[in-house]
Tab-separated table of C-alpha atoms and ligand atoms in Angstrom:
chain	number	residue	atom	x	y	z
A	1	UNK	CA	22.957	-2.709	4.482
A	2	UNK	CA	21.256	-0.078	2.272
A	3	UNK	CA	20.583	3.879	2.211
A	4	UNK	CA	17.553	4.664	1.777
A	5	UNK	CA	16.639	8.585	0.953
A	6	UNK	CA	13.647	9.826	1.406
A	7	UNK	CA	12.057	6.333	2.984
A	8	UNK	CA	9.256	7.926	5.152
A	9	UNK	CA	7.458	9.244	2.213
A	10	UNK	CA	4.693	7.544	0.350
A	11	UNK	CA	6.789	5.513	-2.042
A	12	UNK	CA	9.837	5.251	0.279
A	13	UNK	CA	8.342	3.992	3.221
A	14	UNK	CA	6.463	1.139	1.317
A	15	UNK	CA	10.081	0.570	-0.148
A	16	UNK	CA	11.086	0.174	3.689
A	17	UNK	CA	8.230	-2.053	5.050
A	18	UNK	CA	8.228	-4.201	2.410
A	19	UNK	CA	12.349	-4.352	1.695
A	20	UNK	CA	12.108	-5.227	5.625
A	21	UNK	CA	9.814	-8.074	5.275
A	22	UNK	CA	11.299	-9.588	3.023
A	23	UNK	CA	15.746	-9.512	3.343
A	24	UNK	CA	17.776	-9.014	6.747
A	25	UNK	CA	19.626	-6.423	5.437
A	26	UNK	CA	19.322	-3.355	7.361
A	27	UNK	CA	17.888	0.405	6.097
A	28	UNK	CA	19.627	3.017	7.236
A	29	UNK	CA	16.436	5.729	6.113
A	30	UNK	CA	17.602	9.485	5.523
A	31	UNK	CA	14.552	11.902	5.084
A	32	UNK	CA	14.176	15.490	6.147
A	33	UNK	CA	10.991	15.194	7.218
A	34	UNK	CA	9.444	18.036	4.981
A	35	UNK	CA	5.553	17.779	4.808
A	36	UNK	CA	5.564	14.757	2.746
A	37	UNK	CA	7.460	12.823	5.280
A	38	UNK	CA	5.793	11.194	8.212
A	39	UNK	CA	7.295	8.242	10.370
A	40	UNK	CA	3.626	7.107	11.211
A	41	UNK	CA	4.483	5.529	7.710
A	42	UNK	CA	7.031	3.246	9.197
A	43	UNK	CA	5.414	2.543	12.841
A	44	UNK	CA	5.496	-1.032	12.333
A	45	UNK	CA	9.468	-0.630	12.340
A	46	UNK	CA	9.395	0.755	15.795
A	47	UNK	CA	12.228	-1.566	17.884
A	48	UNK	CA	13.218	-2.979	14.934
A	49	UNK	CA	17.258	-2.550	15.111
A	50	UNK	CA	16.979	-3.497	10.896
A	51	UNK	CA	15.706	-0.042	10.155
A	52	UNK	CA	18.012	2.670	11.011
A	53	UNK	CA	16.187	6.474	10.668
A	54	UNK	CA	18.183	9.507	10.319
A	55	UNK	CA	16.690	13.155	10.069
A	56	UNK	CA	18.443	14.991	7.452
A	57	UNK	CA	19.162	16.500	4.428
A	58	UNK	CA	20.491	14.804	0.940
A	59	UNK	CA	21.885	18.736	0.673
A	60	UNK	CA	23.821	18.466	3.306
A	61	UNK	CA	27.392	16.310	2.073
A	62	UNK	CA	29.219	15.787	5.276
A	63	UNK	CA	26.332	14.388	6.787
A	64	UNK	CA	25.963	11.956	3.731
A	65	UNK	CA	29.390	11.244	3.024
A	66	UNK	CA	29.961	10.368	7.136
A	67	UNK	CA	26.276	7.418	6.978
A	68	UNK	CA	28.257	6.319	3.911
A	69	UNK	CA	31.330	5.792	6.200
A	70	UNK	CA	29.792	5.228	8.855
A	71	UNK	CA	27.581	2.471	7.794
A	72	UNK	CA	29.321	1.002	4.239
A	73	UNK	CA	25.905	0.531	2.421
A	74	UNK	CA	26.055	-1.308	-0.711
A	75	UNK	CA	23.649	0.312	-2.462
A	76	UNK	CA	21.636	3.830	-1.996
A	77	UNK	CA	18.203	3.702	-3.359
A	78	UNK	CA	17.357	7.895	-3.726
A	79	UNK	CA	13.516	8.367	-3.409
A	80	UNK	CA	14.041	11.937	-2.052
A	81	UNK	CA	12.610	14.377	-3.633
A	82	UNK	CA	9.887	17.261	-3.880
A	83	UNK	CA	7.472	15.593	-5.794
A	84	UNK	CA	4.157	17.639	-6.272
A	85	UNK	CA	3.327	19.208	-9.898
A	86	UNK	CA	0.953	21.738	-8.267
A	87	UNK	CA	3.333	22.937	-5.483
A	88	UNK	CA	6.430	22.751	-8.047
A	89	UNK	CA	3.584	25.582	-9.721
A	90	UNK	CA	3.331	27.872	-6.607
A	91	UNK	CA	7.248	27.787	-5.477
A	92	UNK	CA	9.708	25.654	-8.091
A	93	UNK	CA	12.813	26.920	-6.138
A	94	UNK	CA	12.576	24.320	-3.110
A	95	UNK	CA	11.914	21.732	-6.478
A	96	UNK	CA	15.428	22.670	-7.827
A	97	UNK	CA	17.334	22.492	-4.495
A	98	UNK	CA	15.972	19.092	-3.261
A	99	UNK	CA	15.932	17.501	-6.546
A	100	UNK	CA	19.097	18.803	-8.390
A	101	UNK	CA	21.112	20.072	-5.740
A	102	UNK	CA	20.128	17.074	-3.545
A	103	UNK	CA	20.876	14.880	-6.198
A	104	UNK	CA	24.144	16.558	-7.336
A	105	UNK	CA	25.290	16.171	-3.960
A	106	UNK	CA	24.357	12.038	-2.902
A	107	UNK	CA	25.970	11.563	-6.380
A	108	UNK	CA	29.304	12.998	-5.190
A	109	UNK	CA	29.119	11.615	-1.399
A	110	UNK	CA	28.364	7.705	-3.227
A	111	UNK	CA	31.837	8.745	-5.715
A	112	UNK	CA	33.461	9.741	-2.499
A	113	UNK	CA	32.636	6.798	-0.558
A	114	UNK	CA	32.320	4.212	-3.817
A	115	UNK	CA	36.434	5.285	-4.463
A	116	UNK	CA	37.260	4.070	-1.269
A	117	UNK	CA	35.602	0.299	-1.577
A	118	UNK	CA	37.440	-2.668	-2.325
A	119	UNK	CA	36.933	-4.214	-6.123
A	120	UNK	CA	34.246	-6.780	-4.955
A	121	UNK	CA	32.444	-4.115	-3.165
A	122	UNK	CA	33.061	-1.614	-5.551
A	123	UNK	CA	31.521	-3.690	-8.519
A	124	UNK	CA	28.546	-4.831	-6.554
A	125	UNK	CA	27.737	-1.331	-5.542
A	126	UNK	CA	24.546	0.454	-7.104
A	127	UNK	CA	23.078	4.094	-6.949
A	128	UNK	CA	19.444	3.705	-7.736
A	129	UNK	CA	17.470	6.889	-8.928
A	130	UNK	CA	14.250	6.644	-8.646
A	131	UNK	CA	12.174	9.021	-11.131
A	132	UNK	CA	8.986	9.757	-13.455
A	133	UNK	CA	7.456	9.232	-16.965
A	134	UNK	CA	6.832	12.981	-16.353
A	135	UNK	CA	10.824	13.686	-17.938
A	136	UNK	CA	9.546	12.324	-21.499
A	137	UNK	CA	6.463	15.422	-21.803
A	138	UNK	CA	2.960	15.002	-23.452
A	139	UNK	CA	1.896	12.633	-25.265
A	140	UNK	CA	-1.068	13.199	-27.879
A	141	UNK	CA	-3.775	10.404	-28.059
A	142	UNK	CA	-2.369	8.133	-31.121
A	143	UNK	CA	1.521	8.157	-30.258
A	144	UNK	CA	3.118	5.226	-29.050
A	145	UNK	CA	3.929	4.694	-25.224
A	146	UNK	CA	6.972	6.326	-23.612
A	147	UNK	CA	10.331	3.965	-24.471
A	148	UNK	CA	13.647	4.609	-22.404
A	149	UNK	CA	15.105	6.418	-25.223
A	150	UNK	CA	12.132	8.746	-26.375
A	151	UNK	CA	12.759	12.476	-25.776
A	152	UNK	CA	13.164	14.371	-23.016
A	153	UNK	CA	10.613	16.920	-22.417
A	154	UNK	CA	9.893	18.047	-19.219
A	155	UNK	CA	7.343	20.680	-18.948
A	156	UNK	CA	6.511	21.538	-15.091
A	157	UNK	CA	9.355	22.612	-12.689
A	158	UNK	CA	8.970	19.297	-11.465
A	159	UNK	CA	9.354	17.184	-14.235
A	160	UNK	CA	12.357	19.342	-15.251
A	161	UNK	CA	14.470	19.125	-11.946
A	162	UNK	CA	13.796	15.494	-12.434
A	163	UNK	CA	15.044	15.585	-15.769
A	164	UNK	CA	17.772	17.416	-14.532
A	165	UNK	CA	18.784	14.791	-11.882
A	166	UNK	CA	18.505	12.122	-14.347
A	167	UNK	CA	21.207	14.053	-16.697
A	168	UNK	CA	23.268	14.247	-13.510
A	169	UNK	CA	23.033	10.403	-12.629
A	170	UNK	CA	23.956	9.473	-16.043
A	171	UNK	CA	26.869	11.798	-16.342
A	172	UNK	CA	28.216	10.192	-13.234
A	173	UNK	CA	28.109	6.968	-15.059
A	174	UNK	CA	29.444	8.215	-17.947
A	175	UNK	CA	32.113	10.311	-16.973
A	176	UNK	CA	33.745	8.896	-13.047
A	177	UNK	CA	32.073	4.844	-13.466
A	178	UNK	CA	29.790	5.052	-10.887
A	179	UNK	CA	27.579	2.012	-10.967
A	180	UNK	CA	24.169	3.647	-11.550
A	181	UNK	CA	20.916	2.000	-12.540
A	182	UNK	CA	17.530	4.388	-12.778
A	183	UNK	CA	13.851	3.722	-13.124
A	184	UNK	CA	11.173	5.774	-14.719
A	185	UNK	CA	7.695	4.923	-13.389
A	186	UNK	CA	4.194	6.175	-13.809
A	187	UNK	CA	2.031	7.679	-11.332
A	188	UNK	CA	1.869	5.214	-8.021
A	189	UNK	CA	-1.228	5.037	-5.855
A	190	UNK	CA	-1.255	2.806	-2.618
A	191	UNK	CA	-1.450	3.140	1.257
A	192	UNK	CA	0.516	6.313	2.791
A	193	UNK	CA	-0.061	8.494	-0.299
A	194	UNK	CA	-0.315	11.783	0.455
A	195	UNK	CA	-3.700	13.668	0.447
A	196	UNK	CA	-2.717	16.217	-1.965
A	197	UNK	CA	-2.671	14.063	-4.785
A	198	UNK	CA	-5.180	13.372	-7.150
A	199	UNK	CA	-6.408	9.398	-5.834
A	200	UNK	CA	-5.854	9.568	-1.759
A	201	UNK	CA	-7.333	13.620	-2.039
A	202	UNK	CA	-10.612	12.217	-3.765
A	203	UNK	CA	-10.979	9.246	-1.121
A	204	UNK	CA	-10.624	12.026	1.780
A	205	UNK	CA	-13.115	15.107	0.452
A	206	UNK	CA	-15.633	12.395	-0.659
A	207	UNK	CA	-15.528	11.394	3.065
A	208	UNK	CA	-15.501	14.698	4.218
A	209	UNK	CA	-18.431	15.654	2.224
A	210	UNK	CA	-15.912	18.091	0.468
A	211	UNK	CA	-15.888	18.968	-3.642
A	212	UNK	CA	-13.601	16.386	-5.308
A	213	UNK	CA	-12.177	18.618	-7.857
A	214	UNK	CA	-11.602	17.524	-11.230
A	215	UNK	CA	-8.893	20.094	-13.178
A	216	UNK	CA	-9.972	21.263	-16.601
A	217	UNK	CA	-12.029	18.368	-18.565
A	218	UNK	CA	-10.868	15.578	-16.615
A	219	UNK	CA	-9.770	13.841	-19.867
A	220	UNK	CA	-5.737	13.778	-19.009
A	221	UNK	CA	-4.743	9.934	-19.066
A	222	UNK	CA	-2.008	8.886	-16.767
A	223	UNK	CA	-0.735	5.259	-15.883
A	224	UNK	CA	-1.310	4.117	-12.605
A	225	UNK	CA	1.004	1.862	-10.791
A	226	UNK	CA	-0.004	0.048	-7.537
A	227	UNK	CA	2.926	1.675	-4.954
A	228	UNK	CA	3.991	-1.793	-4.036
A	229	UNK	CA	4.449	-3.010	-7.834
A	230	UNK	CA	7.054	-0.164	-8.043
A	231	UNK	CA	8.577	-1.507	-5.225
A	232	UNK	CA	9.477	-4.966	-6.363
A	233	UNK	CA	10.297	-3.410	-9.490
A	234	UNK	CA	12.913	-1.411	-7.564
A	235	UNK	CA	14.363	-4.478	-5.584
A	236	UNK	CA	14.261	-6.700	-9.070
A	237	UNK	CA	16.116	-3.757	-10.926
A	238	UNK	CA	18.785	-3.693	-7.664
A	239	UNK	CA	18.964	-7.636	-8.324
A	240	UNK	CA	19.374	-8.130	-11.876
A	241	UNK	CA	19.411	-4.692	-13.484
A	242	UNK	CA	22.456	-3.800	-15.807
A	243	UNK	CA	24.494	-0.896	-14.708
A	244	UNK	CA	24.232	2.230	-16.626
A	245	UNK	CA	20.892	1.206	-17.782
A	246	UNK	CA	17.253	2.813	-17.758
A	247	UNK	CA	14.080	1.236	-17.020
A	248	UNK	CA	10.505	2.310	-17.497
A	249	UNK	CA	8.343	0.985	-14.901
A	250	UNK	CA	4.735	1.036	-15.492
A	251	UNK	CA	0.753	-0.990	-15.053
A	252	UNK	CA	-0.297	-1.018	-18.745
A	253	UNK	CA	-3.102	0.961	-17.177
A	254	UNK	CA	-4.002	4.353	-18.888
A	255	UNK	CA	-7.096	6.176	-17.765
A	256	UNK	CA	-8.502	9.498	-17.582
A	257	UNK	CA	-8.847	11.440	-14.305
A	258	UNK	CA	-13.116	10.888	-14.716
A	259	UNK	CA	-12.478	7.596	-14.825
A	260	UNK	CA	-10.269	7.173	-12.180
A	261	UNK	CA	-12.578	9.441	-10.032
A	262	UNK	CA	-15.346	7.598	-10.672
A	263	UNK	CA	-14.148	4.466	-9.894
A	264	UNK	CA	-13.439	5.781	-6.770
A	265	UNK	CA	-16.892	6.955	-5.987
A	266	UNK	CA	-17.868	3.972	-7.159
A	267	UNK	CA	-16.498	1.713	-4.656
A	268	UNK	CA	-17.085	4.291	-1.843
A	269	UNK	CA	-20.814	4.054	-2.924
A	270	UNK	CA	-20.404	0.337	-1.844
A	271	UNK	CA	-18.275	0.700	1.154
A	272	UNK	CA	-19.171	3.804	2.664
A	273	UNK	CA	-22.184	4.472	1.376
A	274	UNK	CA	-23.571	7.784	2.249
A	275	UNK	CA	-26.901	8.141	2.752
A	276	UNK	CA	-27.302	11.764	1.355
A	277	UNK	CA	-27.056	9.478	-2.106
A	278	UNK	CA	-23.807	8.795	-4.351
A	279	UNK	CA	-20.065	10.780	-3.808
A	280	UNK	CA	-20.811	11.549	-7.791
A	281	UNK	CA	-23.020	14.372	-6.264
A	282	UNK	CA	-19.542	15.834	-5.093
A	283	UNK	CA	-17.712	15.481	-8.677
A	284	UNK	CA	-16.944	19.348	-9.376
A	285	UNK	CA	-14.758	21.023	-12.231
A	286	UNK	CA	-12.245	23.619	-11.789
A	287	UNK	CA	-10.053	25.651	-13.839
A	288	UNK	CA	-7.394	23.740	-15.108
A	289	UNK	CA	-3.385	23.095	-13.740
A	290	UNK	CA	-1.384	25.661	-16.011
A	291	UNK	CA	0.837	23.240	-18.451
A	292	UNK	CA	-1.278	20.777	-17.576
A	293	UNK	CA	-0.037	17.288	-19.335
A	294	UNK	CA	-2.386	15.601	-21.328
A	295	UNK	CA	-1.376	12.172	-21.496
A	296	UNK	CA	1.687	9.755	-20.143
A	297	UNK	CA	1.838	6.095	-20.837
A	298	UNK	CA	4.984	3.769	-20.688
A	299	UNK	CA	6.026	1.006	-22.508
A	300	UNK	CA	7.350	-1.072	-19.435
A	301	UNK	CA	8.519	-3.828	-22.099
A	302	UNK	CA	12.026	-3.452	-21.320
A	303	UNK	CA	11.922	-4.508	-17.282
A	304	UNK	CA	9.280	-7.281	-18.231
A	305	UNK	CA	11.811	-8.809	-21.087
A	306	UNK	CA	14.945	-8.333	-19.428
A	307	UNK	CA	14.087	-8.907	-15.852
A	308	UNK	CA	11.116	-10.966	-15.858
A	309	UNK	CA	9.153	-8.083	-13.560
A	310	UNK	CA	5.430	-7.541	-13.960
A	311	UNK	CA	2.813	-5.633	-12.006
A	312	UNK	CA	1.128	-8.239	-9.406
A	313	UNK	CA	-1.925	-5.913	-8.507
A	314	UNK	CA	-4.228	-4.864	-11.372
A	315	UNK	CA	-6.285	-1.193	-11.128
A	316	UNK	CA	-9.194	-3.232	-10.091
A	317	UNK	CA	-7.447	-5.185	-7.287
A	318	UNK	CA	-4.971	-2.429	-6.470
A	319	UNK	CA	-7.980	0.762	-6.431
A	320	UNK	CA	-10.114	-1.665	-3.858
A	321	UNK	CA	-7.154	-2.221	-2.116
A	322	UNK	CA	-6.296	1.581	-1.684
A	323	UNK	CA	-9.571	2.612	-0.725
A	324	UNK	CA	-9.854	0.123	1.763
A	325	UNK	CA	-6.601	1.055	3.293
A	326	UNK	CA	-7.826	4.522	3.459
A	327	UNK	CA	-11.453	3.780	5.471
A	328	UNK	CA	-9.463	1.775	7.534
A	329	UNK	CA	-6.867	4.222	8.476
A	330	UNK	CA	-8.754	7.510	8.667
A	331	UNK	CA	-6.549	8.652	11.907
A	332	UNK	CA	-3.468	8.389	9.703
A	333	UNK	CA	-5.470	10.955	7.001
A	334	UNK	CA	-6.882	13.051	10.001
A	335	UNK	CA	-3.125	13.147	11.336
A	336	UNK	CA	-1.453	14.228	7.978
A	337	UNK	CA	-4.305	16.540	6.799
A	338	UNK	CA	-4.037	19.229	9.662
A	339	UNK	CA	-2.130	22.446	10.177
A	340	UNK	CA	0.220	23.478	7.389
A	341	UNK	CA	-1.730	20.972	4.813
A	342	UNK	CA	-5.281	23.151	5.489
A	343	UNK	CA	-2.806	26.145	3.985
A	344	UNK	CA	-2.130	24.134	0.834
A	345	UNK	CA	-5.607	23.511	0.214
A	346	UNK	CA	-6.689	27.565	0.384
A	347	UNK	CA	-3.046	27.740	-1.788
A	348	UNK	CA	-3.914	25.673	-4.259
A	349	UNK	CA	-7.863	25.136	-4.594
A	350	UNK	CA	-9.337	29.195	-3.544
A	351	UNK	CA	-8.765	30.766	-6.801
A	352	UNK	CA	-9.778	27.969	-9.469
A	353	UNK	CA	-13.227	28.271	-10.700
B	1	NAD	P1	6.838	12.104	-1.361
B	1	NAD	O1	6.728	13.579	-1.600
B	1	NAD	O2	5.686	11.372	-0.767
B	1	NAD	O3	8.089	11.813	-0.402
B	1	NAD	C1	9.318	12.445	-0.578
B	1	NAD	C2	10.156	12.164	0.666
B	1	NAD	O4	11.442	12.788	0.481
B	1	NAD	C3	9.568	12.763	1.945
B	1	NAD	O5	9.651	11.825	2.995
B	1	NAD	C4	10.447	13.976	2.232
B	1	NAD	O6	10.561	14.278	3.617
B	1	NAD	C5	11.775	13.527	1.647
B	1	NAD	N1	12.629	14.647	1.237
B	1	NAD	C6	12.289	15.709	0.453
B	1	NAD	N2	13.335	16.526	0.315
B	1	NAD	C7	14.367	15.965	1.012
B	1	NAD	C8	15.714	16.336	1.241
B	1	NAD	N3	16.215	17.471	0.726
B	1	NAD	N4	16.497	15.537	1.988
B	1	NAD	C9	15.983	14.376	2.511
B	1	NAD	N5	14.719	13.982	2.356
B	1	NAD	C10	13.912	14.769	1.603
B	1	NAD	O7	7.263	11.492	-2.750
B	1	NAD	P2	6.918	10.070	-3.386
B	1	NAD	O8	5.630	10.166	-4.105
B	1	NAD	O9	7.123	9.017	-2.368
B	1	NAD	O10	8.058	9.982	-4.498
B	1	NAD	C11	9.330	9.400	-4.196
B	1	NAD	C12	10.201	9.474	-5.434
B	1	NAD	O11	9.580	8.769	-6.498
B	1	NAD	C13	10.440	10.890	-5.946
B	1	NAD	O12	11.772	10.980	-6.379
B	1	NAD	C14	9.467	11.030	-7.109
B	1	NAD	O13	9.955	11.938	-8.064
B	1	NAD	C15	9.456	9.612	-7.641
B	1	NAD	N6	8.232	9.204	-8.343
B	1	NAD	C16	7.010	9.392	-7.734
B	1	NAD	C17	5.854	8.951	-8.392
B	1	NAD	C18	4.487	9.087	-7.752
B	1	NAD	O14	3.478	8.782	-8.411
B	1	NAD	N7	4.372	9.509	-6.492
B	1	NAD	C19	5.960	8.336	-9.643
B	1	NAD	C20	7.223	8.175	-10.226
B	1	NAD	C21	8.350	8.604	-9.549
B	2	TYD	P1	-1.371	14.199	-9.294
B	2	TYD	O1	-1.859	13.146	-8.366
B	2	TYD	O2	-1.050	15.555	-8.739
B	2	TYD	O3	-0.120	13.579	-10.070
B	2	TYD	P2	0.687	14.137	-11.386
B	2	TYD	O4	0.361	15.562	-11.603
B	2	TYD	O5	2.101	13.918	-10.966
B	2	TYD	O6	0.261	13.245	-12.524
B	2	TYD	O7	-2.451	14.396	-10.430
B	2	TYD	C1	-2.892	13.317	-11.217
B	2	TYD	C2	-3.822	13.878	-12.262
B	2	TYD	O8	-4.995	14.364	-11.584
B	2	TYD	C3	-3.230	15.067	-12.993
B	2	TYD	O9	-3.653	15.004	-14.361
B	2	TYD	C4	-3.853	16.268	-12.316
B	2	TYD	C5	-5.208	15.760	-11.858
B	2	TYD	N1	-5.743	16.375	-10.611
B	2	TYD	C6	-7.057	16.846	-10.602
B	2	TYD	O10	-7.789	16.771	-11.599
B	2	TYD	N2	-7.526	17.401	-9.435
B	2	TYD	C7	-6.750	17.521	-8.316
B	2	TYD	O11	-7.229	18.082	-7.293
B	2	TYD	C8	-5.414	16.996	-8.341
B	2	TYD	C9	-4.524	17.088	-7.127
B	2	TYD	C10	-4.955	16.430	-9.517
């Protein structure tokens, strides 16, 4: 059995479904159900007695330390996590409790609970952290590709509470033993993504006839990562990775938001094609994200060499893939785009340019 947190997010929940398909051993899934949470992600679980769901918070230490009890995991793979750049903008403090706090406080239920195992179970026990490229900063256009050991530099509250939880996981390594592995991966894209980010928000204003809005230039460059690559890079790293250790996680696949967005219009031009003429028509820019990162890229060298992991899904293969998911599932988007999501938008979009 495993402990999942935050498993009926975008990232978690394909963690689930696909851990689910493919061992016996059960999930138990915490999540607090914020926004970003949404078991219509996991509906295919429904009567399945492998996938155990719990409402709750990673804040909250009795409730963590009695699941660990409770259920004896032997691992906990921590997803949870506020995880927009743009909300982390508007209101950082929720960023800090959930990530830091929330982190801080898994990291001393699992040392509770770890203490208490037997040697076998206590060596083959593993806290995996599960966090961003967006800890190492900026990069400019000729420097090399983020390594495990390059800087930190975090420079949105997000990145930083995830730097901070990072420093936390190590410490607990470090200083009480805790058998801790972490992964660093690039931006994911893949089914259940939430409309508020950059790829799934594009797919759902070009079908709603809405602006897609491109921040600033449109010339950042991030690395895309299908969402179900990440995932077997997870369950390879929980297999084979060496405790203590770091790995970047990543798709070789830098491109600039332009691009990105017009490969998406592209292959909505040929799938949904809209007779008023091209989505391009919709391409709009607005003021820029303040701090806005230029560039992330990751050397993923390390989990290719050490664990034999590389991405299955290309951008090509993986961006068709998403965008068919999407037409295909439009009363999932209608369902996770109403009420407190239409205040986000005014939030976030009314006063850029
Ligand atoms: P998400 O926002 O889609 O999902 C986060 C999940 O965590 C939600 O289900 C939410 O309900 C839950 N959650 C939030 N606060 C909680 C709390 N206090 N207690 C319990 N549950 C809580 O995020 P995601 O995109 O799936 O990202 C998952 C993890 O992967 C995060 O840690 C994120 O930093 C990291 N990550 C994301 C990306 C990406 O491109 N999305 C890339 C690299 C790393
Ligand atoms: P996002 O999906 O929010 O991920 P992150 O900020 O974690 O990389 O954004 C991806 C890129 O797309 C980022 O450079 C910001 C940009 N972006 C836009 O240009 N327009 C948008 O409406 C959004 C949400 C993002």
């Amino acid at each position: 059995m495993i402990l999942v947190t935050g498993g009926a997010g975008f990232i978690g929940s394909n963690f689930v479904l696909d851990w689910l398909a493919q061992s016996n051993e059960p999930v138990i899934n915490l999540d607090k159900l914020t926004y970003a949470g949404n078991l219509e992600n996991l509906a295919a679980l429904q009567g399945d007695m492998r996938h155990i769901f719990v409402q709750g918070d990673i804040c909250d230490f009795d409730l963590v330390a009695s699941l660990l009890q409770q259920y004896q995991p032997s691992a906990i793979v921590h997803f949870a996590a506020e995880s927009h750049v743009d909300r982390s903008i508007h209101g950082p403090g929720e960023f800090m409790r959930a990530n830091i706090d929330g982190t801080f406080t898994l990291l001393e239920a699992a040392r509770g609970y770890w203490n208490t195992l037997e040697a076998d179970d206590k060596a083959n026990f593993r806290f995996h952290h599960v966090s961003t490229d967006e800890v190492y900063g900026s990069l400019q256009p000729d420097d090399a590709p983020f390594l495990e050991t390059s800087v930190y530099q975090p420079n949105s509250p997000y990145s930083a509470s995830k730097a901070a939880s990072d420093h936390l996981v190590r410490a607990w390594h470090h200083t009480y033993g805790l058998p801790v592995t972490t992964s660093n991966c690039s931006n994911n894209y893949g089914p259940y993504h939430f409309p508020e980010k950059l790829i799934p928000l594009i797919i759902a204003n070009a079908l709603a006839g809405k602006q897609l809005p491109i921040y600033g230039d449109g010339q950042q460059i991030r690395d895309w990562l299908y969402v179900k690559d990440h995932c077997s890079a997870i369950r390879r790293i929980l297999e084979a990775g060496r405790v203590g250790e770091v790995y970047n996680v990543g798709g070789w696949n830098e491109k600039p938001n332009i691009d990105i967005v017009n490969v998406i219009v592209g292959l909505l031009d040929e799938l949904r094609p809209d007779p008023v003429g091209s989505y391009a028509r919709l391409i709009s820019y607005v003021t820029d994200r303040p701090g806005h990162d230029r560039r992330y890229a990751i050397d993923a060298q390390k989990i290719e060499h050490e664990l034999g992991w590389r991405p299955a899904e290309t951008f090509e293969t993986g961006i068709r893939k998403t965008v068919e998911w999407y037409l295909s599932n439009q009363d999932w988007v209608a369902n996770v785009t109403s009420g407190a999501y239409r205040n986000w938008l005014d939030q976030n979009y009314s006063d850029r340019l």
